[in-house]
PDB file of C-alpha atoms and ligand atoms in Angstrom:
ATOM      1  CA  MET H 261      44.203   5.444  53.600  1.00  0.00           C
ATOM      2  CA  LYS H 262      41.486   6.586  51.224  1.00  0.00           C
ATOM      3  CA  PHE H 263      40.393   2.316  52.022  1.00  0.00           C
ATOM      4  CA  LYS H 264      39.830   3.024  55.461  1.00  0.00           C
ATOM      5  CA  SER H 265      38.356   6.657  55.023  1.00  0.00           C
ATOM      6  CA  PHE H 266      35.400   4.180  52.873  1.00  0.00           C
ATOM      7  CA  LEU H 267      35.173   1.695  55.745  1.00  0.00           C
ATOM      8  CA  TYR H 268      34.521   4.587  57.854  1.00  0.00           C
ATOM      9  CA  THR H 269      31.897   5.434  55.528  1.00  0.00           C
ATOM     10  CA  CYS H 270      30.412   2.191  54.737  1.00  0.00           C
ATOM     11  CA  VAL H 271      30.343   2.304  59.039  1.00  0.00           C
ATOM     12  CA  GLY H 272      28.905   5.367  59.100  1.00  0.00           C
ATOM     13  CA  VAL H 273      25.835   4.650  56.199  1.00  0.00           C
ATOM     14  CA  PHE H 274      25.441   1.423  58.026  1.00  0.00           C
ATOM     15  CA  SER H 275      24.869   2.686  61.370  1.00  0.00           C
ATOM     16  CA  VAL H 276      22.246   5.254  60.100  1.00  0.00           C
ATOM     17  CA  LEU H 277      20.426   2.258  58.212  1.00  0.00           C
ATOM     18  CA  ALA H 278      20.773   0.153  61.514  1.00  0.00           C
ATOM     19  CA  VAL H 279      18.278   3.344  63.038  1.00  0.00           C
ATOM     20  CA  GLN H 280      16.248   3.929  60.373  1.00  0.00           C
ATOM     21  CA  ALA H 281      15.234   1.043  60.017  1.00  0.00           C
ATOM     22  CA  GLN H 282      15.154   0.013  64.189  1.00  0.00           C
ATOM     23  CA  GLU H 283      12.800   3.344  64.061  1.00  0.00           C
ATOM     24  CA  MET H 284      10.583   2.008  61.269  1.00  0.00           C
ATOM     25  CA  SER H 285      10.149  -1.613  63.047  1.00  0.00           C
ATOM     26  CA  GLU H 286       9.073   0.278  65.744  1.00  0.00           C
ATOM     27  CA  ALA H 287       6.387   2.831  64.211  1.00  0.00           C
ATOM     28  CA  ASP H 288       5.660  -1.252  62.181  1.00  0.00           C
ATOM     29  CA  ILE H 289       4.956  -2.557  65.748  1.00  0.00           C
ATOM     30  CA  ARG H 290       2.884   0.167  66.735  1.00  0.00           C
ATOM     31  CA  SER H 291       0.474   0.301  63.770  1.00  0.00           C
ATOM     32  CA  ARG H 292       0.322  -3.771  64.044  1.00  0.00           C
ATOM     33  CA  ILE H 293      -0.461  -3.130  67.689  1.00  0.00           C
ATOM     34  CA  GLN H 294      -3.547  -1.009  66.933  1.00  0.00           C
ATOM     35  CA  PRO H 295      -5.712  -3.465  64.644  1.00  0.00           C
ATOM     36  CA  ILE H 296      -4.616  -6.334  66.284  1.00  0.00           C
ATOM     37  CA  GLY H 297      -6.315  -4.592  69.103  1.00  0.00           C
ATOM     38  CA  LYS H 298      -9.422  -3.824  67.289  1.00  0.00           C
ATOM     39  CA  VAL H 299      -9.615  -7.576  66.096  1.00  0.00           C
ATOM     40  CA  HIS H 300      -9.223  -8.840  69.757  1.00  0.00           C
ATOM     41  CA  VAL H 301     -12.382  -6.431  70.594  1.00  0.00           C
ATOM     42  CA  ALA H 302     -14.505  -7.385  67.795  1.00  0.00           C
ATOM     43  CA  GLY H 303     -14.098 -10.989  68.671  1.00  0.00           C
ATOM     44  CA  ALA H 304     -14.898 -10.672  71.777  1.00  0.00           C
ATOM     45  CA  LYS H 305     -18.224  -8.872  70.826  1.00  0.00           C
ATOM     46  CA  ALA H 306     -18.544 -11.489  68.209  1.00  0.00           C
ATOM     47  CA  GLU H 307     -18.020 -14.626  71.234  1.00  0.00           C
ATOM     48  CA  VAL H 308     -21.076 -12.331  73.433  1.00  0.00           C
ATOM     49  CA  THR H 309     -23.222 -12.309  69.944  1.00  0.00           C
ATOM     50  CA  SER H 310     -22.901 -16.379  69.579  1.00  0.00           C
ATOM     51  CA  SER H 311     -22.606 -17.528  72.891  1.00  0.00           C
ATOM     52  CA  GLY H 312     -25.714 -19.868  72.474  1.00  0.00           C
ATOM     53  CA  PRO H 313     -29.659 -19.363  72.501  1.00  0.00           C
ATOM     54  CA  ARG H 314     -31.026 -16.084  74.560  1.00  0.00           C
ATOM     55  CA  ALA H 315     -33.427 -17.016  77.861  1.00  0.00           C
ATOM     56  CA  GLY H 316     -36.546 -17.417  77.705  1.00  0.00           C
ATOM     57  CA  SER H 317     -37.460 -14.444  79.345  1.00  0.00           C
ATOM     58  CA  VAL H 318     -35.244 -12.012  76.806  1.00  0.00           C
ATOM     59  CA  ILE H 319     -37.597 -13.175  74.013  1.00  0.00           C
ATOM     60  CA  TYR H 320     -40.588 -13.007  75.608  1.00  0.00           C
ATOM     61  CA  ALA H 321     -39.535  -9.360  76.744  1.00  0.00           C
ATOM     62  CA  LYS H 322     -38.622  -8.546  73.695  1.00  0.00           C
ATOM     63  CA  ALA H 323     -41.146 -10.430  70.903  1.00  0.00           C
ATOM     64  CA  CYS H 324     -44.037 -11.650  73.012  1.00  0.00           C
ATOM     65  CA  VAL H 325     -45.078  -9.681  75.813  1.00  0.00           C
ATOM     66  CA  ALA H 326     -46.446  -6.969  73.486  1.00  0.00           C
ATOM     67  CA  CYS H 327     -49.594  -9.454  72.594  1.00  0.00           C
ATOM     68  CA  HIS H 328     -49.433 -11.682  75.906  1.00  0.00           C
ATOM     69  CA  SER H 329     -48.827  -9.540  78.832  1.00  0.00           C
ATOM     70  CA  VAL H 330     -52.344  -8.293  78.291  1.00  0.00           C
ATOM     71  CA  GLY H 331     -53.756 -10.745  76.042  1.00  0.00           C
ATOM     72  CA  VAL H 332     -53.817  -8.750  72.948  1.00  0.00           C
ATOM     73  CA  LEU H 333     -56.247 -10.427  70.356  1.00  0.00           C
ATOM     74  CA  ASN H 334     -57.051 -13.028  72.883  1.00  0.00           C
ATOM     75  CA  ALA H 335     -53.418 -13.755  73.272  1.00  0.00           C
ATOM     76  CA  PRO H 336     -52.841 -16.761  76.528  1.00  0.00           C
ATOM     77  CA  LYS H 337     -51.433 -14.394  79.055  1.00  0.00           C
ATOM     78  CA  PHE H 338     -48.653 -14.772  80.703  1.00  0.00           C
ATOM     79  CA  GLN H 339     -47.994 -17.363  83.508  1.00  0.00           C
ATOM     80  CA  ASN H 340     -52.047 -17.375  83.072  1.00  0.00           C
ATOM     81  CA  VAL H 341     -53.171 -21.221  84.737  1.00  0.00           C
ATOM     82  CA  ALA H 342     -56.631 -20.609  82.848  1.00  0.00           C
ATOM     83  CA  ASP H 343     -55.394 -18.984  79.770  1.00  0.00           C
ATOM     84  CA  TRP H 344     -53.030 -21.888  78.927  1.00  0.00           C
ATOM     85  CA  SER H 345     -54.178 -25.195  80.876  1.00  0.00           C
ATOM     86  CA  PRO H 346     -56.741 -26.060  77.924  1.00  0.00           C
ATOM     87  CA  ARG H 347     -54.161 -24.941  75.103  1.00  0.00           C
ATOM     88  CA  MET H 348     -51.226 -27.454  76.861  1.00  0.00           C
ATOM     89  CA  GLU H 349     -54.169 -30.255  76.717  1.00  0.00           C
ATOM     90  CA  LYS H 350     -52.711 -30.599  73.178  1.00  0.00           C
ATOM     91  CA  GLY H 351     -49.029 -31.188  74.388  1.00  0.00           C
ATOM     92  CA  PHE H 352     -46.317 -28.657  74.053  1.00  0.00           C
ATOM     93  CA  ASP H 353     -45.146 -29.580  70.669  1.00  0.00           C
ATOM     94  CA  ALA H 354     -48.005 -29.069  69.206  1.00  0.00           C
ATOM     95  CA  VAL H 355     -48.216 -25.735  70.738  1.00  0.00           C
ATOM     96  CA  TRP H 356     -44.380 -24.766  70.732  1.00  0.00           C
ATOM     97  CA  LYS H 357     -44.881 -26.065  67.028  1.00  0.00           C
ATOM     98  CA  ASN H 358     -48.335 -23.369  66.476  1.00  0.00           C
ATOM     99  CA  ALA H 359     -45.799 -20.916  67.756  1.00  0.00           C
ATOM    100  CA  ILE H 360     -43.467 -21.729  65.201  1.00  0.00           C
ATOM    101  CA  ASN H 361     -46.016 -21.565  61.708  1.00  0.00           C
ATOM    102  CA  GLY H 362     -48.559 -19.168  63.441  1.00  0.00           C
ATOM    103  CA  ILE H 363     -52.092 -19.709  64.577  1.00  0.00           C
ATOM    104  CA  GLY H 364     -54.957 -17.890  64.183  1.00  0.00           C
ATOM    105  CA  ALA H 365     -53.608 -14.266  65.176  1.00  0.00           C
ATOM    106  CA  MET H 366     -50.770 -15.063  66.326  1.00  0.00           C
ATOM    107  CA  PRO H 367     -47.951 -14.190  63.948  1.00  0.00           C
ATOM    108  CA  PRO H 368     -45.165 -16.854  62.980  1.00  0.00           C
ATOM    109  CA  MET H 369     -42.453 -16.872  65.365  1.00  0.00           C
ATOM    110  CA  GLY H 370     -44.392 -14.234  67.275  1.00  0.00           C
ATOM    111  CA  THR H 371     -42.523 -11.617  64.870  1.00  0.00           C
ATOM    112  CA  CYS H 372     -39.265 -12.691  66.302  1.00  0.00           C
ATOM    113  CA  GLY H 373     -37.519 -12.981  62.895  1.00  0.00           C
ATOM    114  CA  ASP H 374     -33.824 -13.705  64.143  1.00  0.00           C
ATOM    115  CA  CYS H 375     -35.238 -16.005  67.140  1.00  0.00           C
ATOM    116  CA  SER H 376     -34.688 -19.934  66.605  1.00  0.00           C
ATOM    117  CA  ASN H 377     -37.181 -22.559  66.914  1.00  0.00           C
ATOM    118  CA  ASP H 378     -35.420 -22.950  70.435  1.00  0.00           C
ATOM    119  CA  GLU H 379     -35.558 -19.715  71.576  1.00  0.00           C
ATOM    120  CA  ILE H 380     -39.040 -19.723  71.267  1.00  0.00           C
ATOM    121  CA  LYS H 381     -39.678 -22.646  73.000  1.00  0.00           C
ATOM    122  CA  ALA H 382     -37.228 -21.561  76.095  1.00  0.00           C
ATOM    123  CA  ALA H 383     -39.911 -18.210  75.867  1.00  0.00           C
ATOM    124  CA  ILE H 384     -43.196 -20.108  75.857  1.00  0.00           C
ATOM    125  CA  GLU H 385     -41.486 -22.222  78.955  1.00  0.00           C
ATOM    126  CA  HIS H 386     -40.767 -18.547  80.263  1.00  0.00           C
ATOM    127  CA  MET H 387     -44.979 -17.692  79.463  1.00  0.00           C
ATOM    128  CA  ILE H 388     -46.485 -21.184  81.038  1.00  0.00           C
ATOM    129  CA  GLU H 389     -43.386 -21.400  83.960  1.00  0.00           C
ATOM    130  CA  GLY H 390     -45.524 -22.618  86.944  1.00  0.00           C
ATOM    131  CA  ILE H 391     -48.594 -23.680  85.225  1.00  0.00           C
TER     132      ILE H 391
HETATM  133  C1  LIG Z 493     -49.488  -9.838  67.563  1.00  0.00           C
HETATM  134  C2  LIG Z 493     -49.508 -10.323  68.870  1.00  0.00           C
HETATM  135  C3  LIG Z 493     -48.558 -12.178  69.148  1.00  0.00           C
HETATM  136  C4  LIG Z 493     -47.063 -11.192  69.363  1.00  0.00           C
HETATM  137  C5  LIG Z 493     -46.470 -11.087  69.173  1.00  0.00           C
HETATM  138  C6  LIG Z 493     -47.155 -12.936  70.114  1.00  0.00           C
HETATM  139  N1  LIG Z 493     -48.252 -13.656  70.074  1.00  0.00           N
HETATM  140 FE1  LIG Z 493     -48.628 -15.315  71.178  1.00  0.00          FE
HETATM  141  N2  LIG Z 493     -50.298 -15.297  70.361  1.00  0.00           N
HETATM  142  C7  LIG Z 493     -50.746 -14.269  69.857  1.00  0.00           C
HETATM  143  C8  LIG Z 493     -52.213 -14.882  69.494  1.00  0.00           C
HETATM  144  C9  LIG Z 493     -53.540 -13.510  69.402  1.00  0.00           C
HETATM  145  C10 LIG Z 493     -52.202 -15.802  70.075  1.00  0.00           C
HETATM  146  C11 LIG Z 493     -53.607 -16.984  69.949  1.00  0.00           C
HETATM  147  C12 LIG Z 493     -54.319 -17.513  68.894  1.00  0.00           C
HETATM  148  C13 LIG Z 493     -54.777 -18.612  68.646  1.00  0.00           C
HETATM  149  O1  LIG Z 493     -55.212 -19.107  69.349  1.00  0.00           O
HETATM  150  O2  LIG Z 493     -56.080 -18.343  67.599  1.00  0.00           O
HETATM  151  C14 LIG Z 493     -51.237 -16.674  70.444  1.00  0.00           C
HETATM  152  C15 LIG Z 493     -51.305 -17.704  70.871  1.00  0.00           C
HETATM  153  C16 LIG Z 493     -49.594 -18.205  71.411  1.00  0.00           C
HETATM  154  C17 LIG Z 493     -49.194 -19.664  71.902  1.00  0.00           C
HETATM  155  C18 LIG Z 493     -50.145 -20.825  71.930  1.00  0.00           C
HETATM  156  C19 LIG Z 493     -50.397 -21.634  70.579  1.00  0.00           C
HETATM  157  C20 LIG Z 493     -51.714 -22.724  71.018  1.00  0.00           C
HETATM  158  O3  LIG Z 493     -51.396 -23.599  69.772  1.00  0.00           O
HETATM  159  O4  LIG Z 493     -52.494 -22.647  71.371  1.00  0.00           O
HETATM  160  C21 LIG Z 493     -47.876 -19.854  71.360  1.00  0.00           C
HETATM  161  C22 LIG Z 493     -47.456 -20.567  72.728  1.00  0.00           C
HETATM  162  C23 LIG Z 493     -47.384 -18.538  71.671  1.00  0.00           C
HETATM  163  N3  LIG Z 493     -48.329 -17.445  71.382  1.00  0.00           N
HETATM  164  C24 LIG Z 493     -46.428 -18.150  71.730  1.00  0.00           C
HETATM  165  C25 LIG Z 493     -45.656 -16.753  71.589  1.00  0.00           C
HETATM  166  C26 LIG Z 493     -44.483 -16.290  71.625  1.00  0.00           C
HETATM  167  C27 LIG Z 493     -43.318 -17.366  72.127  1.00  0.00           C
HETATM  168  C28 LIG Z 493     -43.988 -15.429  71.123  1.00  0.00           C
HETATM  169  C29 LIG Z 493     -42.818 -14.279  70.974  1.00  0.00           C
HETATM  170  C30 LIG Z 493     -42.055 -14.917  70.390  1.00  0.00           C
HETATM  171  C31 LIG Z 493     -45.332 -14.527  70.790  1.00  0.00           C
HETATM  172  N4  LIG Z 493     -46.732 -15.992  70.910  1.00  0.00           N
HETATM  173  C32 LIG Z 493     -45.459 -13.415  70.638  1.00  0.00           C
HETATM  174  C33 LIG Z 493     -50.235 -12.945  69.688  1.00  0.00           C
HETATM  175  C34 LIG Z 493     -48.929 -12.493  69.758  1.00  0.00           C
END
């Protein structure tokens, strides 16, 4: 008899523990889902920012438009044949290199500190489009 009641006690204790363990694991799962969701969103954002070079029009609007739209300090104006033709005579690569290194009153990289050389190239191509 004594052994039987001991067994019942054991079963009772174990079932309480089992329920507690289940509750804990549910709470655990919930708390784990949260950070995973956040990590996923952060990862998606990172993908957006690292999805290759930005378009020339985006770089132009961000860094070049201030001077190149109206020709500040004699900057060659946006898609203006008369302004760009003489400059393009030295070849695209030379013009590109000048934009990277700076030339006269034109600051290196056109003040675009986070631009890659290829993004500068795309911005120039946008500025001379149709010329
Ligand atoms: C602070 C004004 C300013 C900004 C901003 C600026 N430029 Fe210029 N840019 C100039 C001026 C001034 C010149 C003419 C320089 C000269 O020939 O003396 C010039 C010339 C150029 C040339 C012609 C270079 C050559 O060899 O004749 C290119 C290409 C160019 N800029 C590209 C860019 C690009 C791309 C951006 C944006 C990422 C940009 N610039 C932003 C002022 C600016």
